[in-house]
Tab-separated table of C-alpha atoms in Angstrom:
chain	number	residue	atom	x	y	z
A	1	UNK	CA	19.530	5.891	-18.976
A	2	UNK	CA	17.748	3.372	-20.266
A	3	UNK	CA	14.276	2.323	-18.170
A	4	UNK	CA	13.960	-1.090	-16.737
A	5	UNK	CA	10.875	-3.060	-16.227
A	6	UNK	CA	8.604	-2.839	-14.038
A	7	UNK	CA	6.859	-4.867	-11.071
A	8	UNK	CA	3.861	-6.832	-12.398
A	9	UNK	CA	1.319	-9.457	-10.503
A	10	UNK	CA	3.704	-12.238	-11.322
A	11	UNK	CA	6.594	-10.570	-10.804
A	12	UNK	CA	9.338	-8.102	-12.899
A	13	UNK	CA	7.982	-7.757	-16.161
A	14	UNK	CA	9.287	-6.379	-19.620
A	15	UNK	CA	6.516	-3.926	-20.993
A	16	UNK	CA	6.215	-0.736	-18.772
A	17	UNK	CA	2.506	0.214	-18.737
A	18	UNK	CA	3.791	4.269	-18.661
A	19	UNK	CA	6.843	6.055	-20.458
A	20	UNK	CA	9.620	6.423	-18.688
A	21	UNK	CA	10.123	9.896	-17.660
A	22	UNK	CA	12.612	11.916	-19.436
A	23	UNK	CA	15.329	14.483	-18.573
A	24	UNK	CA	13.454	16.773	-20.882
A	25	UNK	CA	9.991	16.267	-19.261
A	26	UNK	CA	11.876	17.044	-15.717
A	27	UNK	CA	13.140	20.079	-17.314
A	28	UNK	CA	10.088	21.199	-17.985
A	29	UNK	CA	8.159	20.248	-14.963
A	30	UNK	CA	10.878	21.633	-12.392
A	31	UNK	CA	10.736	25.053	-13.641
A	32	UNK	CA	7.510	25.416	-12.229
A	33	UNK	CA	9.281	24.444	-8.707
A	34	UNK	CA	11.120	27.171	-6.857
A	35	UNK	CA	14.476	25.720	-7.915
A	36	UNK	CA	17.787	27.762	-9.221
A	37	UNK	CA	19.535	24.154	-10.245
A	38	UNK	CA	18.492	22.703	-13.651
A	39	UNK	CA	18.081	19.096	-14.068
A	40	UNK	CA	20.953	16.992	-15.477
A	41	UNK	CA	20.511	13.802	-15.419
A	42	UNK	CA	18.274	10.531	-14.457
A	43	UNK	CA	20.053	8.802	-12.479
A	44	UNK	CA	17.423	6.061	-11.362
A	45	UNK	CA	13.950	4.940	-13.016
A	46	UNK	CA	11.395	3.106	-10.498
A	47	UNK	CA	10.068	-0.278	-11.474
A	48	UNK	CA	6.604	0.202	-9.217
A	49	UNK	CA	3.591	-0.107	-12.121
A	50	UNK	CA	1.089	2.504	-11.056
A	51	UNK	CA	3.000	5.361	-12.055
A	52	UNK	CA	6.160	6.665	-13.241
A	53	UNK	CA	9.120	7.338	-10.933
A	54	UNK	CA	13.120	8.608	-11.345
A	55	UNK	CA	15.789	10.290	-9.220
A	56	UNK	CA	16.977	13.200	-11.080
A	57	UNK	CA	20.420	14.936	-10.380
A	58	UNK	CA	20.525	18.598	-10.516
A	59	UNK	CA	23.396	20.865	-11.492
A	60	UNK	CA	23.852	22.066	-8.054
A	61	UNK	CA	24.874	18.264	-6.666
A	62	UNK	CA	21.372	17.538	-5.111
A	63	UNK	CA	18.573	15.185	-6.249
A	64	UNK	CA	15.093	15.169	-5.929
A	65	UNK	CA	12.464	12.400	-6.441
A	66	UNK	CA	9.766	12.898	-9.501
A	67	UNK	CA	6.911	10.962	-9.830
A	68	UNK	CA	4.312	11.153	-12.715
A	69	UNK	CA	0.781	9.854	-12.075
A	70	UNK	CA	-2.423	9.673	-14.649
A	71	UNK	CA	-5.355	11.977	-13.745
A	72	UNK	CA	-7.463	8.913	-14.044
A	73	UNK	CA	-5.572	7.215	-11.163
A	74	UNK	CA	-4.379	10.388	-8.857
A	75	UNK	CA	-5.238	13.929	-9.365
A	76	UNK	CA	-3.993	16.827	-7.638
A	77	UNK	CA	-7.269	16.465	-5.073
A	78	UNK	CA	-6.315	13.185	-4.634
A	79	UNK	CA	-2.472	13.551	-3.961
A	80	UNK	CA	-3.198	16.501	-2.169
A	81	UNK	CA	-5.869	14.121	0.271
A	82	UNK	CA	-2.160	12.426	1.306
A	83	UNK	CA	0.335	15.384	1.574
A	84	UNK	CA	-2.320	16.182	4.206
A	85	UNK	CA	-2.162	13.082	5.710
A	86	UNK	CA	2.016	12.820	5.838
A	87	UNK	CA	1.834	16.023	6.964
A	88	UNK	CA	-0.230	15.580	10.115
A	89	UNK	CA	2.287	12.232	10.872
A	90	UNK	CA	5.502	14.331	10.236
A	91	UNK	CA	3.801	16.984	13.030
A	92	UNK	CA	3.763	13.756	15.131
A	93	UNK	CA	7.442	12.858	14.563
A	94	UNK	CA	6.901	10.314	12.067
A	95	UNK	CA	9.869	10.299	9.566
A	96	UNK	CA	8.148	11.587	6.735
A	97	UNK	CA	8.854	14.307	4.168
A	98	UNK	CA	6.639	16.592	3.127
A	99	UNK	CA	6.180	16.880	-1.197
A	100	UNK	CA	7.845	20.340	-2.621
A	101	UNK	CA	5.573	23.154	-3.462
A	102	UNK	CA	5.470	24.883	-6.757
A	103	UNK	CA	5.752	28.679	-7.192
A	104	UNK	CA	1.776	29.150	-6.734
A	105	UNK	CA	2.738	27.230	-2.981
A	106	UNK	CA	0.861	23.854	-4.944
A	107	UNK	CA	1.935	20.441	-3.551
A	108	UNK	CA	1.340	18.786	-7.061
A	109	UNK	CA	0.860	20.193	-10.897
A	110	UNK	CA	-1.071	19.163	-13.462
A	111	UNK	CA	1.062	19.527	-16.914
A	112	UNK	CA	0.532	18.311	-20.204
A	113	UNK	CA	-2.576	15.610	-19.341
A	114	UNK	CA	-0.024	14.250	-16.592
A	115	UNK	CA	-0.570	14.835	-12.626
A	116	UNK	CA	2.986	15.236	-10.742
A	117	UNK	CA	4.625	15.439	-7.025
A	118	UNK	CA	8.192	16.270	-6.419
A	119	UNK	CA	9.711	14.916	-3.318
A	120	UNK	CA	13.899	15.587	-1.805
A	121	UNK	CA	15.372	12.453	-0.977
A	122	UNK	CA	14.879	10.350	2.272
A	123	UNK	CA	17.803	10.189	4.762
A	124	UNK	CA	19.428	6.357	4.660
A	125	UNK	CA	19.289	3.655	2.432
A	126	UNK	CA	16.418	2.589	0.115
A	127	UNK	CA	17.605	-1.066	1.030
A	128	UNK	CA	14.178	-3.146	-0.588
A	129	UNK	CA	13.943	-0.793	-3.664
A	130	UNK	CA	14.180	-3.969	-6.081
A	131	UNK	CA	11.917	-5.974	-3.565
A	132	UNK	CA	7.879	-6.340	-4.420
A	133	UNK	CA	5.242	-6.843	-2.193
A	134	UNK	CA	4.426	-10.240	-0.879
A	135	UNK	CA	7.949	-10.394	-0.683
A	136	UNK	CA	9.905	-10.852	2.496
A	137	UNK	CA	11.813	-8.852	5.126
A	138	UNK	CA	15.732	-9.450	4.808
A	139	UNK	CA	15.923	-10.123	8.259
A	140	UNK	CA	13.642	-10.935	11.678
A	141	UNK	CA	14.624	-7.666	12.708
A	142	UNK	CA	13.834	-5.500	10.131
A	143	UNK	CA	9.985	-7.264	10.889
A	144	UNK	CA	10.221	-5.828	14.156
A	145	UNK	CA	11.429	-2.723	13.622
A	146	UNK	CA	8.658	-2.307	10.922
A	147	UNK	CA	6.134	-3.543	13.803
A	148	UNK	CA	7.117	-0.665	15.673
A	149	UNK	CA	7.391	2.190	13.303
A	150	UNK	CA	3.917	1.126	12.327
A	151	UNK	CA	2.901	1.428	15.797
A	152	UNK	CA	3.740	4.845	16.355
A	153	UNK	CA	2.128	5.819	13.294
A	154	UNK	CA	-1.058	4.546	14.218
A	155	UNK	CA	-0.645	6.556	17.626
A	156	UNK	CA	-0.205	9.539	15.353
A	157	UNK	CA	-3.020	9.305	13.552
A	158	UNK	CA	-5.069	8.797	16.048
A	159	UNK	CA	-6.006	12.396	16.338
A	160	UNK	CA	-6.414	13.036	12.699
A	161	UNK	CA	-9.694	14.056	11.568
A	162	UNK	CA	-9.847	13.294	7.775
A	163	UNK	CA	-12.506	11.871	6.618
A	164	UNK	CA	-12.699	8.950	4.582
A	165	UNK	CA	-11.269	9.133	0.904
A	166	UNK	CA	-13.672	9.160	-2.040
A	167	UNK	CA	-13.652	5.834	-3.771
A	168	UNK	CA	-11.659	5.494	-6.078
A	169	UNK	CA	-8.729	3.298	-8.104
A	170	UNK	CA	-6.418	1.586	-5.901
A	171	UNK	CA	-6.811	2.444	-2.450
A	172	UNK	CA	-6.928	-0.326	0.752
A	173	UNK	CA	-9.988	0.950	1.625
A	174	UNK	CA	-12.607	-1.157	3.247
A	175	UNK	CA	-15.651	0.095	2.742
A	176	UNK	CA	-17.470	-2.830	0.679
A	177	UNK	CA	-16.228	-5.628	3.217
A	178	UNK	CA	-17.315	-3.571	6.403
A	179	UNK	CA	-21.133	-3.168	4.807
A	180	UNK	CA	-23.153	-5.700	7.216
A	181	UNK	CA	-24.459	-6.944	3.866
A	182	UNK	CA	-21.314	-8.496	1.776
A	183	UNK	CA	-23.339	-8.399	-1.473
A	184	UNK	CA	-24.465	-4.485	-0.679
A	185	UNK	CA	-21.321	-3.582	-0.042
A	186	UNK	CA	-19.624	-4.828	-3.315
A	187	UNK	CA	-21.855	-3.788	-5.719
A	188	UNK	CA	-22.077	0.240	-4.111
A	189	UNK	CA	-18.481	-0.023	-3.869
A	190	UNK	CA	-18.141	-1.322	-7.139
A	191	UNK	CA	-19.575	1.393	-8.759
A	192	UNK	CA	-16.901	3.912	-8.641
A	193	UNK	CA	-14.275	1.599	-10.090
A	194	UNK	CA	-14.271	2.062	-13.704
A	195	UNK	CA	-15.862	-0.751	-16.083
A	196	UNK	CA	-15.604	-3.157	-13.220
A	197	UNK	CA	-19.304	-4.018	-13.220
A	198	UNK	CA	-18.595	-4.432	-17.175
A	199	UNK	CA	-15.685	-6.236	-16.673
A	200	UNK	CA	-17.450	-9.074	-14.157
A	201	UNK	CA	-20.420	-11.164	-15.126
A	202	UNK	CA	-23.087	-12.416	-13.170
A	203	UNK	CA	-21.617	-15.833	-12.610
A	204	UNK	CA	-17.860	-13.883	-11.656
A	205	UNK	CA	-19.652	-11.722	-8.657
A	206	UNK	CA	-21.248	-15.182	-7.356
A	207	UNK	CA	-18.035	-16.610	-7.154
A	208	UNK	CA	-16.658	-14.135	-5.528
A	209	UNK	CA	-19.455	-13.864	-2.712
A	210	UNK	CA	-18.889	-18.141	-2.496
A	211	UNK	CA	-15.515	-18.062	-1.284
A	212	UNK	CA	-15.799	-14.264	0.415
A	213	UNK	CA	-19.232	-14.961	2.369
A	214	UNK	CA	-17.527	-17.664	5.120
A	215	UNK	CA	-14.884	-15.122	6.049
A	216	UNK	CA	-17.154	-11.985	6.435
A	217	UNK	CA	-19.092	-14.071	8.359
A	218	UNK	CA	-16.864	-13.949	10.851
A	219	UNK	CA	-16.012	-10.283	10.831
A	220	UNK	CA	-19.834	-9.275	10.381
A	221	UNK	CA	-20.068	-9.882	14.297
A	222	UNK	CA	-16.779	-7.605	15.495
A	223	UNK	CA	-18.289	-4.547	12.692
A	224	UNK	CA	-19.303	-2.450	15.631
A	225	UNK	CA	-16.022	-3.209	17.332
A	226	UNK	CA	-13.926	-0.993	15.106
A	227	UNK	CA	-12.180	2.162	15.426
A	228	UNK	CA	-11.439	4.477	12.768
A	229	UNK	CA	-8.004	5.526	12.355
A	230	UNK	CA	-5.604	6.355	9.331
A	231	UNK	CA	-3.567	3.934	8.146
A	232	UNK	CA	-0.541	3.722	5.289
A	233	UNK	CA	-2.615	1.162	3.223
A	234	UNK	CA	0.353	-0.651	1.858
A	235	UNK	CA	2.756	-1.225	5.011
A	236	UNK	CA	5.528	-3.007	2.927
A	237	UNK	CA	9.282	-2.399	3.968
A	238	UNK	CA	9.915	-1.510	0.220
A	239	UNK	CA	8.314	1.842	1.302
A	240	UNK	CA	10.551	2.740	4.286
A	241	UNK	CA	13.966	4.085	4.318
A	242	UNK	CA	16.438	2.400	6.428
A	243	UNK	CA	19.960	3.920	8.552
A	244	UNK	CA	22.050	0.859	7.207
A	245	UNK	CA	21.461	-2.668	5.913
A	246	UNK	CA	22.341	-4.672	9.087
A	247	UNK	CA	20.136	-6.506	11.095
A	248	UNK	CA	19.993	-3.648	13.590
A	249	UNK	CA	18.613	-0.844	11.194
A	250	UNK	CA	15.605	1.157	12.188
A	251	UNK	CA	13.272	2.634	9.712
A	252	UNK	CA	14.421	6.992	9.044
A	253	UNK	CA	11.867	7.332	6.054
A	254	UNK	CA	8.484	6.423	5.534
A	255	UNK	CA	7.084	7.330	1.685
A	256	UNK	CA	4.405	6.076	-0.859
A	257	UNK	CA	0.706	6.630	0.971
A	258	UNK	CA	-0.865	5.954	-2.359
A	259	UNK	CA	-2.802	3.739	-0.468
A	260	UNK	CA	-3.888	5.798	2.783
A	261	UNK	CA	-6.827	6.209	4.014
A	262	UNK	CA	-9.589	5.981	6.682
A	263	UNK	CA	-9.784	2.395	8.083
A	264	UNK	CA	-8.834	1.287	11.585
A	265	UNK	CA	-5.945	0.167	13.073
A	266	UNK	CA	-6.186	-3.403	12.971
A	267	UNK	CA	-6.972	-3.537	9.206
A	268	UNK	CA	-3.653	-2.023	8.640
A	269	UNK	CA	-2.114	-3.880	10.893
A	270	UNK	CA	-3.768	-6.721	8.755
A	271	UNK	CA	-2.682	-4.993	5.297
A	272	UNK	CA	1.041	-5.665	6.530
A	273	UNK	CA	0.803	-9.184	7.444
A	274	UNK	CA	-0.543	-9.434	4.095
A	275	UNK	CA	2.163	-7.606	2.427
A	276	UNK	CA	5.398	-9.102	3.895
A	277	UNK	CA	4.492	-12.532	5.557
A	278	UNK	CA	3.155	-15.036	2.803
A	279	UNK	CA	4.776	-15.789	-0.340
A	280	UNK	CA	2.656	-14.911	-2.842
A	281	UNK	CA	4.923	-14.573	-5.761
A	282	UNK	CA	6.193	-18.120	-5.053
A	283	UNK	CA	4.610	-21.261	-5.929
A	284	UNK	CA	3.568	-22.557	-2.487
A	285	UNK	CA	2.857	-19.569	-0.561
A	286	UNK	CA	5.123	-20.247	2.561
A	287	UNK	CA	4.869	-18.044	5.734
A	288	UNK	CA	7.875	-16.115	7.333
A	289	UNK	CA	6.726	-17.532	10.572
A	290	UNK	CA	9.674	-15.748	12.594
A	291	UNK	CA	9.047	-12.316	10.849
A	292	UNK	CA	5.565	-12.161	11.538
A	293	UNK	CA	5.820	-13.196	15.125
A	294	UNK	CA	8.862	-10.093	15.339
A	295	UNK	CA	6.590	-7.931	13.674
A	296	UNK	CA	4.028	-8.530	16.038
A	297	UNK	CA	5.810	-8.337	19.006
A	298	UNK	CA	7.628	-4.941	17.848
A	299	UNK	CA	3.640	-3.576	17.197
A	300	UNK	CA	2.681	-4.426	20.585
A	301	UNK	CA	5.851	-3.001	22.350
A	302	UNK	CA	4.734	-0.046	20.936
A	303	UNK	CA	0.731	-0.476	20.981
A	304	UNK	CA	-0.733	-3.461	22.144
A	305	UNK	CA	-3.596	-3.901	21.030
A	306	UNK	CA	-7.251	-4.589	22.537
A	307	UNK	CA	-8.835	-7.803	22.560
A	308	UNK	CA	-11.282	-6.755	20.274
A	309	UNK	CA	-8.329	-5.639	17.752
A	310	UNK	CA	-6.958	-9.099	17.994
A	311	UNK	CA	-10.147	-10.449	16.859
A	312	UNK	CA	-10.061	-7.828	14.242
A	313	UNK	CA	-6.953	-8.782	12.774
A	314	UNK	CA	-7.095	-12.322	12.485
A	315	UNK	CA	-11.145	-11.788	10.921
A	316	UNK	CA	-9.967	-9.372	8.410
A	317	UNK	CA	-6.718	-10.847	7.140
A	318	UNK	CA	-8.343	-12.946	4.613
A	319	UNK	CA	-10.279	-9.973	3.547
A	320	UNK	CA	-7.962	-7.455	3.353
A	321	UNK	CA	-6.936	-7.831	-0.160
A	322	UNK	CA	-10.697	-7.908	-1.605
A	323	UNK	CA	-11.380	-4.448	-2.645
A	324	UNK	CA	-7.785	-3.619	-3.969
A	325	UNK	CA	-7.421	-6.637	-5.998
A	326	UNK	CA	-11.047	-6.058	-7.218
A	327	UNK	CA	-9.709	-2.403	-8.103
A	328	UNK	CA	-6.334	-3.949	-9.527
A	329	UNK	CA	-8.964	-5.727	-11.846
A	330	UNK	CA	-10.488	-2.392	-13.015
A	331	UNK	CA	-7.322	-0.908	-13.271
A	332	UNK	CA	-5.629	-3.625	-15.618
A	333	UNK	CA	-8.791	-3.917	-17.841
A	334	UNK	CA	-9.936	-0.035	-17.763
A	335	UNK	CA	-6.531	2.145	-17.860
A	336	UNK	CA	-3.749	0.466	-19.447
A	337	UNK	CA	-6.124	-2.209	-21.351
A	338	UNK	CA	-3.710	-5.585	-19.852
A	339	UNK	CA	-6.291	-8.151	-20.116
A	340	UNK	CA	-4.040	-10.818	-18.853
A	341	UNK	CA	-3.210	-9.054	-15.513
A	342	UNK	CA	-6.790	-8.418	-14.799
A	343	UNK	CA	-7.404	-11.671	-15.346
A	344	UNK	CA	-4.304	-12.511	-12.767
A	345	UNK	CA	-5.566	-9.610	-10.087
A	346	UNK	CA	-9.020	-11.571	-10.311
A	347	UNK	CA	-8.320	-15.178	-10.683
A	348	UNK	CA	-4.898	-15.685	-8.475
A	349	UNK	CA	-5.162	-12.689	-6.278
A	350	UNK	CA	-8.723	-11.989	-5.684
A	351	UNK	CA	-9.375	-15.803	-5.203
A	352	UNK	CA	-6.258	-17.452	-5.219
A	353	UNK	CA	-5.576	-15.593	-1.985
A	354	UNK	CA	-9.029	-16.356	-0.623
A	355	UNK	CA	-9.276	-20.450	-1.452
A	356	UNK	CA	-5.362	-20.292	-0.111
A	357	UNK	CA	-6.939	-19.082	3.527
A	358	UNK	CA	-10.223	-21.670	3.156
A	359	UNK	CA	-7.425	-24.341	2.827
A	360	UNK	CA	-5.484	-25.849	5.333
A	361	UNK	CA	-2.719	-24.190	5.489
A	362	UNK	CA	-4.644	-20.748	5.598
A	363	UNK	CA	-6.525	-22.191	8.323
A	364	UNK	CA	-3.336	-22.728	10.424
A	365	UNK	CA	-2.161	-19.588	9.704
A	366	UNK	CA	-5.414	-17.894	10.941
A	367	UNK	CA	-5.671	-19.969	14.454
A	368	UNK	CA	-2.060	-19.302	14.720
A	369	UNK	CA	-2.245	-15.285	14.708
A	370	UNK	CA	-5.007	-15.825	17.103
A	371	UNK	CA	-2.947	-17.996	19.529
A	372	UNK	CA	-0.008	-15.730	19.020
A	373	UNK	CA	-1.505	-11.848	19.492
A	374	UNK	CA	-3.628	-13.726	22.398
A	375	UNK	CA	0.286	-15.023	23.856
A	376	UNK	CA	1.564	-11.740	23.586
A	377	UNK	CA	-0.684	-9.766	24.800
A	378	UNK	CA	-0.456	-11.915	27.655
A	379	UNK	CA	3.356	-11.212	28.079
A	380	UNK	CA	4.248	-8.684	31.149
């Protein structure tokens, strides 16, 4: 079949920034897999931009998922940091599915310069495959149902002991905006994303420290107030599986922890407001005021939070973003050369997002979350 575009920082684009996978390449890369089918056909190609994705049909009748990833961006340490990671959730009941293992008992293989997992299919529906992130919910009560779901996976990774990922591309980590010392933090942190320091003049960092410095100001005091915990990294419902596309669905598959790593509960928690409530793609960055208040409440059925968490939220939400649009930068100018969406990831994400929550209507929003987690909490 023939590949379609893929998911860009203004939207669907035309030009696919890696090759499609082929039925030939699955060939080849399931007969490392304990599998007696053979690969027939590709039924599906993903449209996500970091990697390369299909559903391939097997001879037997079943599918499995295939997903090809540069060495730059994941290697089998790396992918291997998150099969540990879904693992310990799926232990907790946490509908997750563990990645197939090849004949040596690997969870990923390195073959021919290219780094890949192999996953069966979720249960339900993948109802938001063609939605991006910073796009909506269908519904107020998928929102709350997402709430939830991301509740109980905090709870579950409460007790896991990871430790923190090493830096690298593309992870919602926080590391550089949880340094006491904003400046400190960025340029450590910056270090291990490739030709970002190249990429960035002088003048570009102080710009970014201008609009950044108000904002950590305010989280500099709650620093000591935080918790690690695990989080997804990219809580989007375009990553969850769903029993049926009505307004009563509940989430049966949770996939894509890409993202993952060591933070703290109320930066994830953070990370999803970010991902599903505010426009972004649109030209005047409304917020799904009735979404976000149901995904709230469905978190706090499940795990209210603590007043300090509260705080947390509200003073990291116009943070959150910082260090993965500053890696999106990296990424654009370093691995696939796409000097135009670096220049988007730094000019209308990195600070586009940032001036949008100096501004008014940021400003509401902020005061708003506060008055709302405050009201809820409150709630018998």
């Amino acid at each position: 079949m023939t590949a379609p575009g893929q998911f860009g920082v203004n939207g669907v684009q035309a030009e696919r920034h890696w090759p499609p996978l082929t039925l030939a390449e699955a060939k080849r890369v399931l007969a490392f897999f304990p599998i007696t089918a053979v690969p027939e056909t590709v039924l599906w190609h993903g449209q996500r931009p970091f990697s390369a994705t299909a559903l391939i049909s097997l001879t037997d009748g079943t599918m499995l998922f295939l997903k090809r990833h540069d060495p730059r961006l994941r290697d089998q340490n790396a992918l291997t940091e998150e099969h540990a990671f879904m693992a310990h959730l799926s232990h907790h009941g946490l509908p997750v599915t563990a990645a197939l293992t090849t004949r040596e008992q690997h969870c990923a293989l390195t073959d021919h310069g290219w780094v890949y997992e192999v996953f069966p299919p979720l249960p339900g529906l993948d109802l938001y495959r063609d939605v991006q992130s910073w796009e909506p919910f269908l519904c107020s009560e998928h929102a709350h149902a997402a709430g939830g779901t991301l509740a109980r996976l905090h709870l579950a990774a409460t007790d896991y002991a990871a430790p923190a990922r090493p830096d690298r591309l593309l992870l919602s980590s926080f590391n550089a905006i949880t340094n006491p010392d904003l400046e400190t933090g960025l340029r450590h942190w910056a270090a291990s994303q490739p030709g970002l320091n190249t990429t960035l003049n002088p003048e570009a960092w102080q710009q970014i420290l201008r609009v950044l410095e108000p904002f950590h100001a305010k989280l500099r005091p709650l620093l000591t107030e935080i918790i690690p915990c695990w989080g997804h990294g990219d809580w989007h419902p375009s990553n969850q599986f769903w029993t049926s596309a009505t307004p009563d669905a509940e989430i049966c598959g949770i996939f894509d922890f890409g993202m993952s790593d060591l933070t703290c509960a109320a930066y994830d928690l953070a990370v999803a407001i970010e991902r599903t409530a505010i426009s972004w793609l649109s030209s005047h960055f409304a917020v799904s005021w009735s979404q976000l208040s149901a995904l709230l409440a469905g978190y706090h059925r499940v795990r209210p939070l603590t007043p300090q968490e509260r705080e947390l939220v509200v003073a990291f939400l116009p943070l959150v973003h910082v260090e993965f649009a500053l890696s999106e930068v990296a990424y654009y100018s370093t691995l696939v050369q796409d000097e135009a969406s670096a220049h988007v990831a730094y000019a209308d994400y990195l600070l586009g997002h940032a001036h949008w929550f100096a501004g008014r209507d940021g400003q509401h929003l902020l005061n708003w979350l506060r008055e709302t987690l405050d009201a809820i909490a409150a709630c018998p």
